[in-house]
Short mmCIF file of C-alpha atoms and ligand atoms in Angstrom, two decimals:
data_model
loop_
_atom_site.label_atom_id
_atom_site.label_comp_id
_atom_site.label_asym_id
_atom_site.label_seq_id
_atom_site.Cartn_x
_atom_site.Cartn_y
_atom_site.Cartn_z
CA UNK A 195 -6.05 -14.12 14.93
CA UNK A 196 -4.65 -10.44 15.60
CA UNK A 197 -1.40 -10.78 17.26
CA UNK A 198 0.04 -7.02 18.95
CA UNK A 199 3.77 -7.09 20.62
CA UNK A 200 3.64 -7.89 23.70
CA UNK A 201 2.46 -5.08 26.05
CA UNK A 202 0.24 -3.64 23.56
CA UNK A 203 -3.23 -2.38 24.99
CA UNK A 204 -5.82 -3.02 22.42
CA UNK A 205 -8.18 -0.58 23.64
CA UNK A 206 -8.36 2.10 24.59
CA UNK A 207 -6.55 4.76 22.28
CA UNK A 208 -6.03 7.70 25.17
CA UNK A 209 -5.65 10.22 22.27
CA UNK A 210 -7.73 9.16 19.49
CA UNK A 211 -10.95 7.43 18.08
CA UNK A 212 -10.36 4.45 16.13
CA UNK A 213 -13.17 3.62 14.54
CA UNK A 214 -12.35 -0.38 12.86
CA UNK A 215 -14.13 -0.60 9.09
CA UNK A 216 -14.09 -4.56 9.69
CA UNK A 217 -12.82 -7.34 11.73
CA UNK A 218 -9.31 -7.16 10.38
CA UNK A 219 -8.50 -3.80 8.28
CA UNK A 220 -9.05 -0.48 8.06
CA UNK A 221 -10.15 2.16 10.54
CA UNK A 222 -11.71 5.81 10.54
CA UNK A 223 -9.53 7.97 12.95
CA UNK A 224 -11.61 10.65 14.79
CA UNK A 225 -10.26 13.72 16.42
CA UNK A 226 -7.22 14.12 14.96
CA UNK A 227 -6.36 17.49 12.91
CA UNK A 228 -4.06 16.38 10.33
CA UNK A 229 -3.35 20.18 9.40
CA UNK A 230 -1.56 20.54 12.93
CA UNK A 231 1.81 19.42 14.17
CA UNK A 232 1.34 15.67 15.69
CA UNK A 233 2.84 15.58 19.23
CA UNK A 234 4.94 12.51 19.86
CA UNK A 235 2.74 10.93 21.87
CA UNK A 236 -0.07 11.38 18.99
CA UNK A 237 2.67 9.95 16.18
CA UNK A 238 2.90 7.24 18.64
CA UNK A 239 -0.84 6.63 18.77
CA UNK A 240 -1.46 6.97 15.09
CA UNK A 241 1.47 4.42 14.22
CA UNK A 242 -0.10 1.98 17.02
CA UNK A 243 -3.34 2.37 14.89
CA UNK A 244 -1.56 1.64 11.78
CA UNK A 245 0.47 -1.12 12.41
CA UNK A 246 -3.12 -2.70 14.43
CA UNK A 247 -5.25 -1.80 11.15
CA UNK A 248 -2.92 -1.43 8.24
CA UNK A 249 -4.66 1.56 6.75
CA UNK A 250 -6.03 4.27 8.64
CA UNK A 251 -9.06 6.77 7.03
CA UNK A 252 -9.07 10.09 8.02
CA UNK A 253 -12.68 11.83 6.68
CA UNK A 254 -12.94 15.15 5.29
CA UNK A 255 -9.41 16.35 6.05
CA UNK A 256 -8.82 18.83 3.45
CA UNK A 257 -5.34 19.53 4.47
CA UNK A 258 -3.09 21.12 1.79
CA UNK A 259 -0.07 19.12 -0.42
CA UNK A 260 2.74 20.68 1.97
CA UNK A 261 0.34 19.58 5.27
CA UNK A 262 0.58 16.45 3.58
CA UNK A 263 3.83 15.77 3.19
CA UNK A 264 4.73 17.37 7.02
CA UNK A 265 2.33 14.48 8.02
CA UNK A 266 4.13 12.10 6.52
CA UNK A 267 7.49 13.21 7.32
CA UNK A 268 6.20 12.10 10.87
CA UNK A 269 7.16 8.84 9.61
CA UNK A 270 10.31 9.03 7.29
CA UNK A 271 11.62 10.66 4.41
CA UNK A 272 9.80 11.31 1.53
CA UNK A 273 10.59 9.10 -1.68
CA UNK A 274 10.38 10.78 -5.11
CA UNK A 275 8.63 8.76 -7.83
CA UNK A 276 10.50 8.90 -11.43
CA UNK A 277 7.53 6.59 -13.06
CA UNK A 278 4.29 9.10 -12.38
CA UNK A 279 3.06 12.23 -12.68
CA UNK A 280 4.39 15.42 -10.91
CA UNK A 281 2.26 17.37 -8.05
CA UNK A 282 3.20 20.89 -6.64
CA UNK A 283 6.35 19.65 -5.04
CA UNK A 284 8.91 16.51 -6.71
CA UNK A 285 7.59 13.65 -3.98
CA UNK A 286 3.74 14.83 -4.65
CA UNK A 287 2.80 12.61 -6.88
CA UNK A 288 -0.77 13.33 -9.16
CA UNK A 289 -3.22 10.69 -10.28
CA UNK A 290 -5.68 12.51 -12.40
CA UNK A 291 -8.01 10.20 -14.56
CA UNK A 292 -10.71 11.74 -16.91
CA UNK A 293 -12.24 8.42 -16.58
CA UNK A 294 -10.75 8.34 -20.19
CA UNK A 295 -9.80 5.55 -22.21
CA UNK A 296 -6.11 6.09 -20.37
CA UNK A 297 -5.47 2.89 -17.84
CA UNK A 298 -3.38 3.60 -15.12
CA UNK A 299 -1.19 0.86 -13.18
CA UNK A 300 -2.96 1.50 -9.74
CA UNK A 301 -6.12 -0.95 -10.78
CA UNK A 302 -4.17 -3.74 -10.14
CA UNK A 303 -3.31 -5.66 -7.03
CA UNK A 304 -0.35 -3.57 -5.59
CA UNK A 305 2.04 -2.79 -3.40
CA UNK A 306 3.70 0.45 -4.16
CA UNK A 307 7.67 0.51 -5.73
CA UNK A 308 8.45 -3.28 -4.82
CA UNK A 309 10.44 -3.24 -7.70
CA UNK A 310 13.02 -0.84 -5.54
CA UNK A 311 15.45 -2.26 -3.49
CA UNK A 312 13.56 -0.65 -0.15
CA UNK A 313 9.69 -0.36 -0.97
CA UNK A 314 8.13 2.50 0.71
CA UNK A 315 7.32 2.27 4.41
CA UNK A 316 3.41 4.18 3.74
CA UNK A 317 1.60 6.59 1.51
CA UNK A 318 -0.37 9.02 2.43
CA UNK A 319 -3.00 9.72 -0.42
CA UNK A 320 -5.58 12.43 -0.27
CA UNK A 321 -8.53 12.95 -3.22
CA UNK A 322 -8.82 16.46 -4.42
CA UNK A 323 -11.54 15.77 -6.60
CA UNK A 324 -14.06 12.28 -6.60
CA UNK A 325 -16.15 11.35 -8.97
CA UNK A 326 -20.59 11.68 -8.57
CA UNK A 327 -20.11 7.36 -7.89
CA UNK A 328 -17.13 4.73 -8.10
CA UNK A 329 -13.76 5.42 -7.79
CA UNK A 330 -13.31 3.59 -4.32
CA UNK A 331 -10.45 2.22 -3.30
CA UNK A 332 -9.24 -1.32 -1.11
CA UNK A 333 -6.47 -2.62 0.67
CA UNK A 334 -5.97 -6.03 1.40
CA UNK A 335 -4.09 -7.32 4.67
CA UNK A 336 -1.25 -9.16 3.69
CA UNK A 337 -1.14 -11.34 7.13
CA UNK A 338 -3.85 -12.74 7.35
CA UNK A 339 -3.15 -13.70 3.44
CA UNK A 340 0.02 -15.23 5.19
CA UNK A 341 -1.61 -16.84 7.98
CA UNK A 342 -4.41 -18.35 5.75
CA UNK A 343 -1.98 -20.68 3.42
CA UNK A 344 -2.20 -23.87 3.94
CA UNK A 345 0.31 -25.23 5.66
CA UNK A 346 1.70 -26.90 2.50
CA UNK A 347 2.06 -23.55 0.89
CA UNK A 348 3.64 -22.03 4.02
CA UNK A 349 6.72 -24.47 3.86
CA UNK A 350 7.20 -24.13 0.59
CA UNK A 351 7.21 -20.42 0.15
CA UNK A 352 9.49 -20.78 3.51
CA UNK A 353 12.51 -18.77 2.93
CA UNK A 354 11.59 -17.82 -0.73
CA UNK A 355 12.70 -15.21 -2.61
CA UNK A 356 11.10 -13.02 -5.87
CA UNK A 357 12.05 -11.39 -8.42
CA UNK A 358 10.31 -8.00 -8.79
CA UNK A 359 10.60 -5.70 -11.54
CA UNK A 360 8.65 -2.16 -12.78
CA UNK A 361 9.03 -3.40 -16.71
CA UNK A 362 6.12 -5.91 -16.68
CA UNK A 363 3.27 -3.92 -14.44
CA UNK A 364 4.52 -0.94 -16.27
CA UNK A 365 4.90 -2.17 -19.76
CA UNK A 366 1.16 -1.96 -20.57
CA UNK A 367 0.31 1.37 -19.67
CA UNK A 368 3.99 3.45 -20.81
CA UNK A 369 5.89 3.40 -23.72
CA UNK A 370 9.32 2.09 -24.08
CA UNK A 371 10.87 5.38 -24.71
CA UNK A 372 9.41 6.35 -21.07
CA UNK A 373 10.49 2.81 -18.93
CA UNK A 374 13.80 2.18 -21.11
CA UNK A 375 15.79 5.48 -19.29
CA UNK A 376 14.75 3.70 -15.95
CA UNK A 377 15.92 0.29 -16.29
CA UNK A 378 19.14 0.88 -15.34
CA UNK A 379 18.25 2.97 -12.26
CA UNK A 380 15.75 -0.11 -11.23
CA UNK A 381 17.20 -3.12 -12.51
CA UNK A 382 14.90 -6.18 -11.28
CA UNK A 383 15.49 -7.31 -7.36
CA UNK A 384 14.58 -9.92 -5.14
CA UNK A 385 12.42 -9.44 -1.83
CA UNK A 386 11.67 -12.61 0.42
CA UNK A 387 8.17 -13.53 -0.29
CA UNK A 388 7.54 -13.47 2.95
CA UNK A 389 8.69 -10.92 4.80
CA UNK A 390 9.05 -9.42 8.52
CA UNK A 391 7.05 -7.00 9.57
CA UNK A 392 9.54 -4.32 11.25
CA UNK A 393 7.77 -3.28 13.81
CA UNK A 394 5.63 -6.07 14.68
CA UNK A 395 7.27 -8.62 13.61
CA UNK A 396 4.55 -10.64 11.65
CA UNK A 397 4.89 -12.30 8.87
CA UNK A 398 3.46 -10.82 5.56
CA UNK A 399 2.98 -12.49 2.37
CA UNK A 400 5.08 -9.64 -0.33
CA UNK A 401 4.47 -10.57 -3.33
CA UNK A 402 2.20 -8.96 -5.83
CA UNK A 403 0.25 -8.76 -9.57
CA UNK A 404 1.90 -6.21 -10.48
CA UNK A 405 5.62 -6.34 -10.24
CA UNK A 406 6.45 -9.87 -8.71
CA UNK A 407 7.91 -11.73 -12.08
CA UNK A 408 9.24 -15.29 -10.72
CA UNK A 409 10.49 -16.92 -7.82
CA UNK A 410 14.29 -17.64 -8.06
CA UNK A 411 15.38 -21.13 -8.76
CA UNK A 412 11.87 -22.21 -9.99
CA UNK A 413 11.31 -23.27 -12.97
CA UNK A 414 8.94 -20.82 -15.28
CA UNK A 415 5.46 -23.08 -14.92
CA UNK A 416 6.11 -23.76 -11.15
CA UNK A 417 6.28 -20.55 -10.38
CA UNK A 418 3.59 -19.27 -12.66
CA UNK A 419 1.80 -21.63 -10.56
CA UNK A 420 2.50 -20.46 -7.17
CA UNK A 421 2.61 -16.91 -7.35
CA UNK A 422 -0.44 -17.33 -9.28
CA UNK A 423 -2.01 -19.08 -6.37
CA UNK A 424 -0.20 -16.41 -3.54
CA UNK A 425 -1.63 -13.47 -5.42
CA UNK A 426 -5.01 -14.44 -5.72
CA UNK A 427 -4.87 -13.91 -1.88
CA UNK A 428 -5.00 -10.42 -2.00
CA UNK A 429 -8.45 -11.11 -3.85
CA UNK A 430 -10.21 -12.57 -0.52
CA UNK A 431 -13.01 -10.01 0.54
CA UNK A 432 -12.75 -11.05 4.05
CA UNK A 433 -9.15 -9.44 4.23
CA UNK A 434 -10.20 -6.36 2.40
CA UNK A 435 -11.49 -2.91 3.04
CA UNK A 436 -13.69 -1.40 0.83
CA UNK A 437 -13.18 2.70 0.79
CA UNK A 438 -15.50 5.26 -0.29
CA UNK A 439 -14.23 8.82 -1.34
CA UNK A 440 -15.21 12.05 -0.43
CA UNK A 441 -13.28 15.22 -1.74
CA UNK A 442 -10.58 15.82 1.13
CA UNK A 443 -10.60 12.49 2.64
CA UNK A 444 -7.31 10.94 3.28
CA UNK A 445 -6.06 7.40 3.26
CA UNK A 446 -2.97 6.35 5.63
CA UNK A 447 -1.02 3.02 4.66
CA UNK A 448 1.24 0.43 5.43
CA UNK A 449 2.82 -0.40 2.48
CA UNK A 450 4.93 -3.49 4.27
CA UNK A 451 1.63 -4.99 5.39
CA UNK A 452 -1.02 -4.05 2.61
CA UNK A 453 -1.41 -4.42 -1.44
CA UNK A 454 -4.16 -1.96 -2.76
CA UNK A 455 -6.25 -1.57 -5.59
CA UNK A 456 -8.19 1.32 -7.26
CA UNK A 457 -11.53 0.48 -8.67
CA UNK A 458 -11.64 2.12 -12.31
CA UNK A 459 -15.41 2.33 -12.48
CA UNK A 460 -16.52 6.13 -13.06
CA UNK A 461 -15.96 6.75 -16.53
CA UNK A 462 -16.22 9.47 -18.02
CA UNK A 463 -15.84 11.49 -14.62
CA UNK A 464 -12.63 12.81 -13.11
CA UNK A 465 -11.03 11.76 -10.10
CA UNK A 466 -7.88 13.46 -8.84
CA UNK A 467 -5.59 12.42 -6.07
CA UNK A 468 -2.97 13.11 -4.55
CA UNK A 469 -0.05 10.97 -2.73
CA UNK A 470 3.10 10.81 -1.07
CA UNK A 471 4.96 8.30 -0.36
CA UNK A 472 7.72 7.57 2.80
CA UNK A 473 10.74 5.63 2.27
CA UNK A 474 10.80 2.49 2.97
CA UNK A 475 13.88 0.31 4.19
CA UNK A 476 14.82 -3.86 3.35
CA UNK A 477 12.57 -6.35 2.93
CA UNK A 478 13.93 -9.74 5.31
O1 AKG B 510 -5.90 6.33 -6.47
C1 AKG B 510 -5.93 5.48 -5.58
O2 AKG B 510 -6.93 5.24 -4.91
C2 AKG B 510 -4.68 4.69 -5.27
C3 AKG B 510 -3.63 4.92 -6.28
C4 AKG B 510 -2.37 4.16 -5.95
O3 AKG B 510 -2.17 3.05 -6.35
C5 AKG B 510 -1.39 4.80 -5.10
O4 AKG B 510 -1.61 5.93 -4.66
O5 AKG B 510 -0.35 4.18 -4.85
FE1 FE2 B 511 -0.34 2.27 -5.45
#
């Protein structure tokens, strides 16, 4: 079912170990020291890995927040993030839950800032502190939710377009006084819900829980009824990885080909991560 561009040697990586989590998503990459400059070449590797695997694990990395962002920087600019919490620098962003009664947005089916006009390419999210059980995370590959509609669905999502906006996925967790500044800065947008991959040019389903609202020119119930049905997708095991945390393991992801979701199951322990995110450019 994998498709690579053309030319595209599935094995072996010269440079690297990539160790596949599961038939479709996710892999452990061994051997690379994510504190040191990447060469070209290994950039080039890594992003092979990513685009093959969607998210890419690297174990017990421990690298600090400014190793972190010259990692991602590797693959764009960094985007700042005006909705969450503040890390050392303005594009770190903090996730820090006491396993409190405090809900965050991030245990929800997601794709990160789809309510922007360009989504971010990747994040690159490290855990600082994990929890004595729970807290995993998953990522869902948002192909083979594509490639898995029935045809039906296909030609009727063909050439689609969504509505995405922060207010609704955002709306139950902040107060008004916090979102209302920001709604003129991210007034809603549309994104194909289907889009092109890029760099590989597959076809991705984009739409998500959190911040899809409608598809244009549908009525309200239709809609409700098909996005309904699209991002229930996201929920099939079979195109999920499962991640388990360790302090100073780090998570690589395609944002253009993944949605994720963060399991909020170790109250009353603390888990604190980390992220940053890379700009992303146009859905089409
Ligand atoms: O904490 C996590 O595992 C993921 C949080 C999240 O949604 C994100 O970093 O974008
Ligand atoms: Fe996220």
């Amino acid at each position: 079912m994998r498709r690579l561009p053309e030319g595209w040697q599935e094995r072996p990586y010269e440079l690297i170990d990539v160790v596949p989590q599961g038939r479709l998503i996710g892999a452990e990459i061994r051997g690379v020291d994510l504190a040191r400059c990447l060469t070209p070449a290994l950039r080039e590797e890594l992003n092979r890995a990513l685009l093959e695997w969607k998210v890419l694990f690297f174990r017990g990395a421990a690298i600090t927040a400014e190793q972190q962002r010259a990692f991602a920087l590797n693959w764009g600019e960094l985007e700042t993030n005006p909705l969450l919490a503040r890390g050392s620098a303005d594009d770190v962003v903090r996730f820090d839950k006491g396993g409190s009664a405090t809900p965050t947005y991030e245990n929800v089916w997601h794709a990160d800032v789809t309510f922007r006009e360009r989504p971010a390419l990747g994040a690159v999210l490290q855990l600082r502190e994990v929890p004595p059980y729970g807290g995993d995370t998953l990522w869902a590959d948002m192909a083979a939710a594509y490639d898995n509609l029935p045809d039906a669905v296909k030609e009727r999502i063909e050439g689609a377009r969504a509505v995405h906006d922060f207010i609704p996925g955002f709306a139950r967790f902040y107060g008004p006084e916090r979102l209302a500044p920001l709604q003129d800065r991210f007034p809603p947008v549309t994104h194909p819900v289907v889009r092109t991959h890029p760099e590989t040019g597959r076809r991705m389903l984009f739409v998500n829980t959190s911040f899809t609202t409608h598809i244009v020119g549908m009525e309200r119930e239709e809609s409700d009824r098909l996005l309904s049905l699209l991002v229930r997708q996201a929920h099939v095991p079979e195109y999920q990885v499962r991640f388990h945390w360790q302090a100073g393991d780090v998570a690589f992801w395609d944002n253009r080909a993944t949605q994720h979701y963060a399991v909020d199951d170790y109250a009353p322990h603390r888990r604190v991560a980390e992220r940053v995110a890379i700009a992303g450019d146009r859905p089409y």
